[in-house]
């Protein structure tokens, strides 16, 4: 939201007041915080303290490398929930906090980061910097902290009635020359957000607009710091767009709190951010295999499902997970958790037959948190008080999506227990994973929740967290802590704890594939390790060339699912069963097999990604190469783990342009070595793309012809070395993710480390 009209004028209908000086400050009793009293005009006489507003700016040392900054106008405003669950893994000790003063400034330090408040009279000047003085990060300067009214009152008496007046708090942190900003959730526009206006408000808007399903109030700067905005409500950001040299953050309310996190590397920033909001959950090795969906509005039954899986098996394309989308239930009955008896007369037996026949290992079904009134489940939930209500006591209903649908009220503990019991019925049927769709269009007006302490506006984004948490923990309770898998669409800060997420409704176009890449890159910078996409695009029917290009991209995401809207995504329906080596079936089989061979590398990298709170794939190039300025602008390629570079192809011709950072890179397919930094252009058929291995890499592969996702990652493997120097290492894990050994290769390697390998393994020097 913009409060000014250019640099000199206030926006029409707005009254804005700014912290003009730090009049005084007090130290917290524990010595880890400062409270600054900041009047909205300079105090030069005793009369100046009357008839004006003040802002409190509280700065606190949180833990090493992290400071919190909270700005408040009226302290008496209620603190309504919900709030983000911070430090779910425990809060680190704040052992290196200190407050020091000299004639120039008062400085509060939290380990490696400090904030210095200028001692100059009648000034407002707060500088955030590395404690050792090596780097200045950002600042709060003149007209950078304030409050605003709209419509703007002409005198203070009018603020006695705030019912028809909005009140905002805002801060503006400085942007340095050349600084770029990244993250803020799954955003589909330009990767660098400078110049953009961003609203953090979950919406079902597809992948081709400024709306997003996953709005994460956290961003990373190329200068080595990140900012986490600690509120689930609507946040408006002007990122170099109101003032080109500042990032403005504003909320409607009386308080705005954010944390500034010093890395200095982006990996360290994400590690600290995910200490705050939670580390990603672990997902089982079977989930990395190919998922096949029925698609959305297609007509399917038990025979259709069988034909899909038998067809995939006949074409040597292993399916790890089969997904039943919406119409496993009757029309108008979503979501009543009951298989359509006409289409699936005995779902439990059918699922058991699919698994026993080896056609699929696991089964997933689609759900959402809405109840259409045509189902008896709606009546029951309404009678029990399990649905969100209007303020007059009616059930909140509308006809958007499902006729007369109600919304499950997850603030009601009894509603949660009931919802979990419905899920347990699915687990009894043989369902292993859940696609938690929707959860974005959560009403905020004329709404009353069971928990009266929550603010409906704060519940809008937060609903995604509580909805996914309920389902994820139900899966954990049934199958084990590390065996739970979601396929979730909506998210907010902390939802990375409940993997995995997918990119939502994209079109079947190359432009939409590029949008999806940008969305996955941005979400990964919010602590999400695992991400997927609708291979082939969701909307429309992809022509064969787009389907095959998307298959190559999709099988190099952490998770891979074939899914569409009104057309099937089994390969033979896309190209009339082209049986050549460049046909859809052959291409899908090749990429599925490649991912299976890569599993020793993928699963080891996954464990490290969870530990650090970084993406497995898509991993933005700047996470691995932060010192390379180009890496902060690359949004058509990514890293898969720390050693594989992937450049999807968006042209039917197979022409692709990509960038290699400094070092030697080996083409995985041709073994050709190229030296970076530099841009390169290649042409590819459908069974290859630019897949480059970083120098000094030890890449452990499954045996030739391996098609399974779950196998012994230490047996019959191929240990490939790429431009290895005196010593290169890699971690070997088993199929549960447990570390087995650290393999060493090179002239200074401990050869005994290879003793962890079993069977007919070999070491191959590739380049």
XYZ file of C-alpha atoms in Angstrom:
767
model
C 0.000 0.000 0.000
C 1.288 3.433 -0.895
C 0.978 6.290 1.551
C 2.700 8.968 -0.510
C 2.253 10.630 -3.866
C 5.839 10.791 -4.983
C 8.502 12.089 -2.607
C 6.861 15.360 -1.614
C 3.121 14.734 -1.229
C 1.017 12.456 0.942
C -1.388 10.220 -0.987
C -4.944 11.480 -1.361
C -7.125 10.536 1.609
C -4.156 9.521 3.775
C -2.670 11.035 6.914
C 0.860 9.775 7.565
C 2.968 10.474 10.650
C 6.617 9.482 11.012
C 9.022 8.820 13.860
C 11.087 11.997 13.709
C 13.576 11.280 16.480
C 14.592 8.847 19.194
C 13.625 10.883 22.236
C 14.684 8.324 24.838
C 15.251 4.645 25.336
C 15.122 2.099 28.137
C 16.871 -1.234 28.512
C 15.002 -4.447 29.176
C 15.614 -5.975 32.585
C 17.423 -8.929 31.015
C 19.789 -6.648 29.134
C 18.789 -8.119 25.770
C 16.487 -5.430 24.466
C 15.936 -1.696 23.984
C 12.633 0.191 23.896
C 12.850 3.429 21.922
C 10.334 6.236 22.429
C 9.935 7.988 19.088
C 7.676 11.063 18.802
C 6.274 12.038 15.422
C 7.813 15.482 15.592
C 11.120 16.719 16.921
C 10.942 17.762 20.566
C 12.662 21.135 20.935
C 10.582 22.566 23.812
C 8.426 21.208 26.607
C 5.269 22.155 24.758
C 6.270 19.926 21.833
C 5.456 16.778 23.837
C 1.717 17.569 23.754
C -0.907 16.664 21.155
C 1.210 14.294 19.094
C 1.542 10.590 18.540
C 4.550 8.518 19.479
C 5.813 5.203 18.201
C 7.574 2.621 20.325
C 10.342 0.747 18.555
C 11.435 -2.325 20.517
C 14.652 -4.035 19.412
C 15.578 -7.350 20.992
C 18.420 -9.849 20.669
C 16.689 -13.131 19.804
C 19.566 -15.531 19.145
C 22.909 -15.389 17.403
C 22.510 -13.463 14.154
C 18.871 -12.494 14.750
C 17.277 -9.278 16.055
C 13.566 -8.539 16.344
C 12.076 -5.097 15.674
C 8.541 -4.276 16.822
C 6.861 -0.951 16.102
C 3.738 -0.009 18.072
C 1.458 3.015 18.076
C -1.285 2.352 20.644
C -0.107 -0.169 23.211
C -3.638 -0.909 24.428
C -4.757 -2.664 21.216
C -5.680 -6.301 21.846
C -3.218 -8.968 20.788
C -5.531 -11.382 18.985
C -4.404 -14.686 17.494
C -3.558 -16.800 15.778
C 0.214 -16.442 15.868
C 2.925 -18.335 14.053
C 4.347 -21.230 16.037
C 7.891 -20.016 16.588
C 10.826 -22.170 17.659
C 8.982 -25.518 17.315
C 12.340 -27.270 17.664
C 13.361 -25.212 20.699
C 14.817 -21.732 21.051
C 18.616 -21.360 21.012
C 20.288 -19.577 23.888
C 20.977 -15.874 23.388
C 24.479 -16.005 24.827
C 26.126 -13.182 22.882
C 23.684 -10.330 23.546
C 25.018 -6.970 24.659
C 24.139 -3.282 24.774
C 26.913 -0.685 24.582
C 26.937 3.107 24.237
C 29.363 5.817 23.198
C 29.078 9.420 22.064
C 27.995 8.374 18.571
C 25.506 5.558 19.110
C 23.927 2.974 21.337
C 24.410 -0.511 19.920
C 22.491 -3.679 20.665
C 24.202 -6.852 19.477
C 22.975 -10.408 19.060
C 26.034 -12.413 18.160
C 26.988 -11.588 14.590
C 24.356 -8.868 14.009
C 23.983 -5.440 15.627
C 21.721 -2.415 15.461
C 23.214 1.000 16.180
C 20.904 3.859 17.172
C 22.429 7.256 16.459
C 22.993 9.515 19.475
C 22.702 12.651 17.346
C 20.045 14.973 18.747
C 16.659 15.133 17.015
C 17.482 12.303 14.625
C 15.970 8.958 13.744
C 18.764 6.751 12.448
C 19.040 3.003 13.107
C 21.725 1.021 11.253
C 21.772 -2.771 11.047
C 25.237 -4.196 10.459
C 27.609 -7.064 11.097
C 28.845 -6.853 14.673
C 32.459 -7.036 13.536
C 31.934 -3.988 11.352
C 32.584 -5.857 8.120
C 29.243 -5.121 6.495
C 26.336 -2.696 6.666
C 23.066 -4.477 5.945
C 20.168 -2.005 5.912
C 18.829 0.985 7.857
C 15.765 2.722 9.231
C 16.242 6.417 8.455
C 14.162 9.589 8.241
C 10.518 8.926 7.362
C 11.051 5.190 7.523
C 8.877 4.242 10.515
C 5.367 5.555 10.811
C 1.625 5.241 11.132
C -1.099 6.194 8.701
C -4.842 6.758 8.716
C -7.257 6.453 5.837
C -9.404 8.392 5.427
C -7.065 10.873 6.983
C -8.550 12.714 9.996
C -8.353 16.499 9.991
C -8.060 16.633 13.781
C -7.273 14.102 16.547
C -10.847 14.094 17.885
C -11.945 12.114 14.842
C -9.808 9.148 15.924
C -12.193 8.690 18.845
C -14.302 6.592 16.479
C -12.148 4.185 14.465
C -14.966 2.017 13.133
C -14.838 3.517 9.650
C -11.168 4.384 9.615
C -8.175 2.194 8.794
C -4.992 2.461 10.819
C -1.660 1.226 9.473
C 1.853 0.734 10.763
C 4.709 0.739 8.272
C 8.487 0.528 8.160
C 10.868 1.250 5.296
C 14.245 -0.477 5.237
C 16.823 0.928 2.855
C 17.823 -0.791 -0.389
C 21.461 -0.403 -1.365
C 22.744 0.103 -4.904
C 22.477 -3.187 -6.799
C 20.643 -4.962 -3.961
C 18.030 -7.534 -4.954
C 15.151 -9.064 -2.983
C 13.873 -12.636 -3.299
C 11.305 -15.004 -1.824
C 7.945 -14.009 -0.271
C 6.410 -17.345 -1.179
C 5.550 -19.008 -4.444
C 5.575 -15.929 -6.657
C 5.299 -16.393 -10.395
C 6.629 -13.039 -11.630
C 10.217 -11.846 -11.871
C 12.566 -13.622 -9.464
C 14.053 -10.324 -8.236
C 11.196 -8.502 -6.496
C 12.708 -4.995 -6.600
C 10.218 -2.740 -8.376
C 7.228 -4.887 -7.421
C 4.231 -4.364 -5.172
C 3.530 -7.621 -3.328
C 0.473 -8.462 -1.237
C 0.804 -11.438 1.078
C -2.743 -12.822 0.973
C -3.425 -16.426 -0.005
C -5.589 -16.671 -3.103
C -6.661 -19.266 -5.654
C -5.404 -17.350 -8.650
C -3.460 -19.825 -10.768
C 0.184 -19.296 -11.712
C -0.156 -16.416 -14.162
C -0.904 -13.424 -11.933
C 0.419 -11.559 -8.909
C -1.725 -13.739 -6.631
C -0.224 -16.739 -4.885
C -1.416 -19.838 -3.055
C 1.596 -19.721 -0.760
C 2.381 -16.317 0.695
C 5.380 -16.450 2.996
C 6.227 -13.242 4.928
C 9.953 -13.728 4.518
C 12.461 -12.398 2.044
C 16.186 -12.671 1.419
C 18.471 -9.862 0.299
C 21.536 -10.292 -1.870
C 23.400 -8.273 0.812
C 23.400 -11.231 3.187
C 20.350 -10.722 5.387
C 16.722 -11.807 5.498
C 13.537 -10.340 6.989
C 10.729 -12.389 8.532
C 7.483 -10.442 9.124
C 5.895 -12.048 12.168
C 2.206 -11.874 11.339
C -0.189 -14.138 9.406
C -2.434 -11.225 8.411
C -2.391 -9.310 5.139
C 0.984 -7.702 4.554
C 1.577 -5.109 1.845
C 5.085 -4.607 0.495
C 6.378 -1.861 -1.762
C 9.758 -3.216 -2.820
C 11.548 -0.274 -4.365
C 8.167 0.672 -5.827
C 6.980 3.562 -3.627
C 10.491 4.731 -2.861
C 12.968 3.111 -5.195
C 15.623 2.944 -2.458
C 13.454 1.276 0.211
C 11.392 -1.804 1.025
C 8.186 -0.708 2.702
C 6.252 -3.190 4.853
C 2.791 -2.210 6.082
C -0.076 -3.851 7.931
C -3.458 -2.646 9.100
C -3.259 -2.538 12.883
C -1.301 -1.057 15.761
C 1.784 -3.302 15.764
C 4.279 -4.533 13.227
C 6.999 -6.967 14.226
C 9.745 -8.381 12.077
C 13.029 -10.199 12.528
C 16.207 -9.320 10.691
C 18.464 -12.329 10.144
C 22.146 -12.068 9.240
C 23.719 -14.944 7.321
C 25.904 -13.763 5.773
C 25.332 -16.579 3.238
C 21.772 -17.304 2.060
C 22.060 -20.870 3.348
C 22.858 -19.554 6.827
C 19.928 -17.145 6.597
C 17.546 -20.002 5.765
C 18.993 -22.146 8.522
C 18.252 -19.420 11.087
C 14.853 -18.639 9.588
C 13.832 -22.286 9.879
C 15.028 -22.355 13.485
C 12.426 -19.611 13.969
C 9.561 -21.173 11.997
C 10.461 -24.865 11.840
C 12.553 -27.260 9.804
C 10.974 -29.119 6.879
C 9.584 -32.532 7.706
C 11.225 -35.668 6.388
C 9.480 -37.531 3.582
C 9.953 -41.240 2.798
C 12.008 -42.462 -0.131
C 8.994 -43.917 -1.942
C 7.510 -40.436 -2.322
C 10.324 -39.405 -4.723
C 9.077 -41.805 -7.382
C 6.524 -41.036 -10.093
C 3.005 -40.084 -9.005
C 0.190 -40.637 -11.506
C -3.158 -38.869 -11.194
C -6.587 -39.477 -12.696
C -6.673 -35.730 -13.466
C -9.440 -33.445 -12.246
C -12.687 -33.452 -14.280
C -11.995 -36.599 -16.290
C -14.454 -39.497 -16.216
C -12.838 -42.490 -14.537
C -13.692 -45.611 -12.606
C -11.962 -48.748 -11.359
C -11.437 -50.048 -14.892
C -9.864 -46.753 -15.955
C -7.468 -46.811 -13.024
C -6.453 -50.383 -13.805
C -5.893 -49.578 -17.482
C -3.656 -46.629 -16.593
C -1.442 -48.628 -14.268
C -1.291 -51.685 -16.500
C -0.406 -49.435 -19.445
C 2.393 -47.794 -17.504
C 3.746 -51.171 -16.422
C 3.686 -52.445 -20.007
C 5.780 -49.444 -21.057
C 8.366 -49.952 -18.279
C 7.290 -46.795 -16.443
C 7.092 -47.602 -12.727
C 4.398 -45.717 -10.796
C 5.200 -45.275 -7.122
C 1.962 -43.504 -6.101
C -1.469 -43.496 -7.737
C -3.642 -40.481 -6.985
C -7.439 -40.390 -7.085
C -8.513 -36.807 -7.739
C -11.844 -35.182 -6.824
C -14.293 -37.547 -8.486
C -13.442 -40.520 -6.301
C -16.366 -38.985 -4.422
C -19.812 -38.244 -5.859
C -20.417 -34.883 -7.472
C -21.813 -32.312 -5.007
C -20.563 -34.468 -2.108
C -17.115 -32.966 -1.725
C -15.675 -33.543 0.728
C -17.534 -36.397 2.474
C -14.650 -38.934 2.452
C -16.809 -41.617 0.816
C -15.827 -43.390 -2.421
C -18.494 -43.212 -5.122
C -20.003 -46.694 -4.856
C -21.087 -46.696 -8.510
C -17.549 -46.090 -9.761
C -15.704 -47.899 -6.957
C -17.900 -50.609 -5.429
C -15.138 -51.976 -3.181
C -12.291 -49.439 -2.916
C -10.467 -51.257 -0.131
C -10.268 -54.447 -2.157
C -9.332 -52.573 -5.323
C -6.477 -50.730 -3.626
C -5.247 -53.995 -2.117
C -5.282 -55.643 -5.568
C -3.327 -52.762 -7.140
C -0.638 -53.047 -4.489
C -0.451 -56.847 -4.455
C -0.174 -56.909 -8.258
C 2.830 -54.597 -8.034
C 1.133 -51.934 -10.147
C 1.644 -49.303 -7.470
C 3.189 -49.068 -4.009
C 1.094 -46.307 -2.472
C -2.255 -44.573 -2.967
C -3.190 -40.923 -2.495
C -6.624 -39.259 -2.504
C -7.757 -35.661 -2.908
C -9.501 -33.815 -0.099
C -10.299 -30.250 0.869
C -11.568 -28.566 4.060
C -14.970 -27.686 2.608
C -18.260 -29.554 2.938
C -20.947 -29.305 0.249
C -24.453 -29.252 1.713
C -25.692 -32.077 -0.525
C -23.802 -34.579 1.604
C -25.053 -35.924 4.926
C -21.614 -35.064 6.329
C -22.482 -31.377 6.051
C -25.615 -31.796 8.152
C -23.745 -33.731 10.818
C -20.868 -31.245 11.018
C -23.285 -28.306 11.154
C -25.284 -29.873 13.973
C -22.145 -30.578 15.957
C -20.790 -27.041 15.589
C -17.814 -28.100 13.480
C -18.254 -25.428 10.798
C -17.342 -21.741 10.730
C -20.332 -19.496 11.448
C -21.544 -16.056 10.550
C -21.863 -13.478 13.313
C -25.632 -14.051 13.524
C -25.125 -17.749 14.276
C -25.779 -19.100 10.764
C -23.327 -21.509 9.201
C -21.057 -19.558 6.883
C -21.954 -20.798 3.399
C -21.508 -19.736 -0.180
C -21.785 -21.352 -3.598
C -18.192 -20.700 -4.588
C -16.685 -24.081 -5.529
C -19.265 -26.366 -3.867
C -22.999 -25.689 -3.579
C -23.785 -24.307 -0.153
C -20.388 -25.306 1.125
C -19.305 -24.848 4.720
C -15.790 -24.514 6.077
C -14.358 -26.847 8.716
C -13.478 -24.846 11.842
C -10.085 -26.176 12.897
C -10.060 -23.859 15.941
C -12.632 -26.246 17.454
C -10.796 -29.209 19.044
C -13.835 -31.453 18.603
C -14.008 -30.574 14.914
C -10.358 -31.553 14.588
C -10.996 -34.926 16.261
C -13.938 -35.571 13.947
C -11.979 -34.580 10.841
C -9.132 -36.878 11.862
C -11.606 -39.733 12.324
C -12.719 -39.200 8.714
C -9.103 -39.413 7.598
C -8.591 -42.586 9.609
C -11.436 -44.154 7.638
C -9.456 -43.446 4.468
C -6.321 -44.954 5.976
C -8.322 -48.083 6.818
C -9.231 -48.301 3.129
C -5.552 -48.378 2.139
C -4.868 -44.683 1.498
C -1.236 -43.762 2.256
C -0.987 -40.075 1.361
C -3.323 -37.096 1.130
C -3.577 -34.258 -1.360
C -4.702 -31.303 0.747
C -6.139 -29.020 -1.893
C -7.606 -25.532 -1.389
C -7.560 -23.666 1.928
C -6.968 -20.229 0.358
C -10.421 -18.621 0.034
C -10.986 -18.200 3.748
C -13.582 -15.488 4.496
C -12.760 -12.593 6.822
C -16.016 -10.605 6.860
C -19.108 -11.625 8.841
C -17.229 -14.591 10.272
C -17.111 -16.034 13.771
C -14.703 -18.795 14.713
C -15.144 -21.267 17.558
C -12.068 -19.773 19.208
C -13.176 -16.215 19.954
C -9.592 -15.107 20.576
C -8.696 -15.232 16.883
C -8.943 -12.374 14.416
C -10.647 -13.487 11.156
C -8.159 -11.450 9.141
C -5.252 -13.306 10.737
C -7.011 -16.633 10.161
C -7.110 -16.120 6.393
C -3.478 -17.025 5.713
C -3.016 -19.035 8.892
C -5.771 -21.482 7.916
C -3.363 -23.163 5.489
C -1.031 -23.930 8.394
C -3.605 -25.427 10.736
C -5.384 -27.405 7.966
C -2.192 -29.024 6.727
C -0.930 -29.618 10.248
C -4.057 -31.561 11.199
C -3.797 -33.855 8.169
C -0.011 -34.287 8.388
C -0.118 -35.239 12.060
C -2.942 -37.704 11.381
C -0.719 -39.391 8.787
C 2.165 -39.439 11.240
C -0.017 -41.008 13.918
C -1.022 -43.800 11.544
C 2.157 -44.462 9.545
C 5.034 -43.081 11.610
C 6.783 -39.764 12.126
C 8.848 -39.919 8.919
C 6.264 -41.622 6.687
C 3.716 -38.792 6.384
C 3.306 -37.201 2.943
C 0.964 -34.438 1.866
C 0.486 -32.923 -1.574
C -0.504 -29.443 -0.400
C -1.384 -26.304 -2.318
C -1.859 -23.528 0.267
C 0.863 -22.497 2.704
C 2.168 -19.788 4.974
C 5.205 -19.433 7.232
C 5.892 -22.705 9.020
C 3.968 -24.912 6.611
C 7.297 -26.258 5.373
C 7.051 -28.538 8.425
C 4.298 -30.475 6.617
C 5.682 -31.493 3.208
C 5.171 -31.542 0.429
C 3.773 -28.650 -1.615
C 2.966 -28.379 -5.300
C 2.681 -25.379 -7.551
C -1.038 -25.145 -8.256
C -2.995 -24.604 -11.447
C -0.666 -23.820 -14.344
C -1.549 -23.789 -18.041
C -0.190 -26.271 -20.569
C 2.169 -23.750 -22.156
C 5.924 -23.089 -22.093
C 5.214 -19.722 -20.478
C 3.386 -21.469 -17.633
C 6.260 -23.893 -17.225
C 8.579 -20.900 -16.798
C 6.102 -19.395 -14.316
C 6.228 -22.629 -12.379
C 10.025 -22.583 -12.291
C 9.961 -19.058 -10.875
C 7.331 -20.083 -8.335
C 9.345 -23.078 -7.172
C 12.541 -21.034 -6.900
C 10.838 -18.349 -4.810
C 9.101 -20.837 -2.506
C 12.378 -22.635 -1.878
C 13.727 -19.395 -0.414
C 11.081 -19.685 2.300
C 12.438 -22.839 3.914
C 10.525 -25.355 1.758
C 12.741 -28.325 0.884
C 10.244 -30.234 -1.264
C 8.151 -29.071 -4.202
C 6.352 -30.454 -7.221
C 4.388 -29.301 -10.248
C 1.617 -30.592 -12.504
C 3.698 -32.229 -15.233
C 2.268 -31.220 -18.590
C 0.440 -28.279 -17.070
C -2.947 -28.395 -15.374
C -5.205 -26.334 -17.647
C -5.606 -27.493 -21.225
C -4.246 -30.424 -23.193
C -0.492 -30.176 -23.776
C 0.836 -30.896 -27.246
C 3.404 -33.710 -27.194
C 6.442 -31.428 -27.282
C 5.346 -29.458 -24.210
C 4.463 -32.655 -22.366
C 7.918 -34.107 -23.017
C 9.779 -30.919 -22.082
C 7.722 -30.766 -18.901
C 8.460 -34.428 -18.130
C 12.194 -33.673 -18.212
C 11.720 -30.710 -15.882
C 9.228 -32.468 -13.608
C 11.348 -35.571 -13.023
C 14.163 -33.312 -11.807
C 11.977 -31.660 -9.169
C 12.183 -33.203 -5.715
C 8.789 -34.815 -6.372
C 7.142 -35.676 -9.656
C 3.438 -35.949 -10.476
C 1.519 -36.299 -13.743
C -1.720 -34.335 -13.331
C -4.144 -32.338 -15.457
C -7.600 -30.819 -15.475
C -9.869 -32.189 -18.190
C -7.449 -34.499 -19.984
C -5.430 -37.514 -18.926
C -1.659 -37.362 -18.467
C -0.705 -40.968 -19.257
C 1.743 -40.596 -22.153
C 0.014 -42.679 -24.803
C -3.061 -40.419 -24.732
C -0.901 -37.370 -25.511
C 0.761 -38.499 -28.756
C -1.455 -41.365 -30.001
C 0.960 -43.871 -28.489
C 4.033 -42.896 -30.486
C 6.352 -45.878 -29.988
C 9.589 -44.229 -31.171
C 12.453 -43.441 -28.812
C 11.340 -39.791 -28.822
C 7.693 -40.581 -28.151
C 6.020 -39.553 -24.891
C 6.123 -43.048 -23.378
C 9.793 -43.647 -24.115
C 10.775 -40.174 -22.896
C 8.829 -40.596 -19.661
C 10.404 -44.022 -19.098
C 13.917 -42.614 -19.584
C 13.463 -39.706 -17.161
C 11.750 -41.887 -14.561
C 14.642 -44.352 -14.758
C 17.189 -41.543 -14.454
C 15.560 -40.276 -11.270
C 15.585 -43.810 -9.855
C 19.323 -44.090 -10.558
C 19.919 -40.728 -8.901
C 18.195 -41.758 -5.656
C 21.408 -42.414 -3.644
C 22.398 -38.806 -4.363
C 18.867 -37.366 -4.058
C 18.036 -38.956 -0.727
C 21.362 -38.013 0.850
C 20.903 -34.430 -0.352
C 17.354 -34.426 1.020
C 18.584 -35.093 4.542
C 21.026 -32.182 4.338
C 18.292 -29.934 2.919
C 16.044 -30.706 5.885
C 18.844 -30.018 8.338
C 19.623 -26.608 6.832
C 16.085 -25.614 5.834
C 17.036 -25.210 2.179
C 15.337 -26.486 -1.000
C 16.378 -29.816 -2.477
C 14.987 -28.898 -5.886
C 14.273 -26.309 -7.147
C 17.300 -24.699 -5.476
C 17.972 -21.146 -6.623
C 21.456 -20.667 -8.034
C 22.181 -17.886 -5.522
C 22.071 -20.415 -2.672
C 25.108 -22.219 -4.073
C 26.882 -19.263 -5.701
C 26.005 -16.144 -3.670
C 29.268 -14.407 -4.623
C 28.362 -14.575 -8.330
C 26.160 -11.504 -9.060
C 24.550 -13.273 -12.030
C 23.228 -16.057 -9.798
C 20.767 -13.658 -8.141
C 18.953 -13.114 -11.439
C 18.790 -16.645 -12.868
C 15.165 -17.797 -13.008
C 15.216 -20.373 -15.832
C 17.545 -22.887 -14.203
C 18.227 -24.355 -10.781
C 20.365 -26.670 -8.727
C 19.156 -30.133 -7.727
C 21.060 -30.508 -4.476
C 24.502 -28.939 -4.326
C 26.093 -30.720 -7.313
C 23.615 -30.948 -10.226
C 22.660 -27.974 -12.392
C 19.407 -28.249 -14.365
C 18.216 -25.997 -17.202
C 14.686 -26.836 -18.404
C 13.932 -26.325 -22.094
C 11.051 -24.058 -23.124
C 11.390 -24.281 -26.919
C 9.945 -26.957 -29.208
C 13.201 -26.861 -31.187
C 15.181 -27.881 -28.113
C 17.285 -24.719 -28.074
C 18.210 -23.614 -24.570
C 20.439 -20.899 -23.132
C 21.882 -21.316 -19.655
C 24.604 -20.030 -17.357
C 27.445 -21.937 -15.708
C 29.094 -20.302 -12.669
C 32.839 -20.326 -12.156
C 34.449 -23.748 -12.292
C 34.448 -26.858 -14.463
C 31.143 -28.500 -15.271
C 30.592 -31.924 -16.841
C 27.607 -32.719 -19.061
C 25.943 -35.711 -17.390
C 24.952 -37.260 -20.713
C 27.869 -36.526 -23.062
C 30.701 -36.152 -20.458
C 31.778 -32.946 -22.206
C 33.472 -30.482 -19.826
C 32.775 -26.751 -19.940
C 34.340 -23.966 -17.926
C 32.402 -21.173 -16.321
C 31.531 -18.463 -15.696
C 29.662 -17.938 -18.919
C 26.524 -18.368 -20.979
C 26.078 -21.357 -23.263
C 23.564 -22.415 -25.884
C 22.691 -26.028 -26.702
C 20.089 -28.005 -28.631
C 18.528 -31.149 -27.201
C 16.136 -33.869 -28.172
C 13.480 -34.814 -25.634
C 15.495 -37.333 -23.627
C 18.241 -34.896 -22.548
C 18.583 -31.344 -21.297
C 21.452 -29.332 -19.801
C 22.227 -31.443 -16.725
C 25.693 -30.488 -15.506
C 27.738 -31.901 -12.647
C 29.773 -29.517 -10.513
C 33.509 -30.051 -10.193
C 34.872 -31.988 -7.217
C 31.681 -34.052 -7.048
C 31.317 -37.683 -6.061
C 27.990 -38.792 -7.511
C 26.621 -42.135 -6.332
C 24.215 -43.745 -8.807
C 22.096 -46.850 -8.670
C 22.983 -49.652 -11.033
C 22.307 -49.392 -14.750
C 18.655 -50.128 -15.510
C 17.461 -49.421 -11.963
C 13.806 -48.335 -12.051
C 12.876 -48.489 -8.367
C 12.918 -45.527 -6.038
C 13.340 -47.581 -2.882
C 16.325 -49.940 -2.864
C 19.614 -50.414 -1.047
C 21.562 -47.259 -1.901
C 24.823 -48.931 -0.878
C 24.618 -52.039 -3.082
C 25.704 -52.461 -6.729
C 26.160 -48.711 -7.048
C 28.322 -46.705 -9.388
C 30.529 -44.079 -7.738
C 31.198 -41.425 -10.376
C 33.866 -38.764 -9.861
C 33.884 -35.394 -11.605
C 36.997 -33.202 -11.693
C 38.018 -34.519 -8.300
C 41.097 -32.981 -6.675
C 43.049 -34.344 -3.744
C 39.937 -35.099 -1.743
C 36.213 -35.178 -2.460
C 33.508 -36.557 -0.194
C 29.876 -37.524 -0.318
C 27.384 -38.875 2.174
C 25.845 -42.301 1.750
C 22.428 -42.962 3.312
C 20.124 -45.955 3.390
C 16.530 -45.935 2.130
C 15.320 -44.578 5.481
C 17.660 -41.589 5.287
C 20.048 -42.807 7.968
C 23.682 -41.930 7.283
C 25.733 -45.039 6.488
C 29.119 -43.576 5.648
C 31.120 -40.652 4.327
C 32.716 -41.777 1.088
C 36.079 -40.263 0.209
C 37.732 -40.200 -3.205
C 41.051 -38.682 -4.281
C 44.741 -38.974 -3.524
C 44.213 -38.065 0.150
C 41.086 -40.188 0.579
C 40.583 -42.835 3.207
C 39.993 -45.896 1.022
C 38.352 -47.666 3.954
C 35.364 -45.375 3.552
C 34.421 -47.433 0.487
C 33.975 -50.500 2.703
C 30.401 -49.352 3.337
C 29.549 -50.295 -0.258
C 28.124 -53.734 -0.981
C 27.738 -56.003 -3.962
C 29.211 -55.253 -7.378
C 30.024 -51.582 -6.954
C 32.645 -49.680 -8.919
C 34.316 -46.268 -9.034
C 34.306 -44.455 -12.382
C 36.366 -41.361 -13.153
C 34.048 -39.475 -15.493
C 36.080 -36.296 -15.931
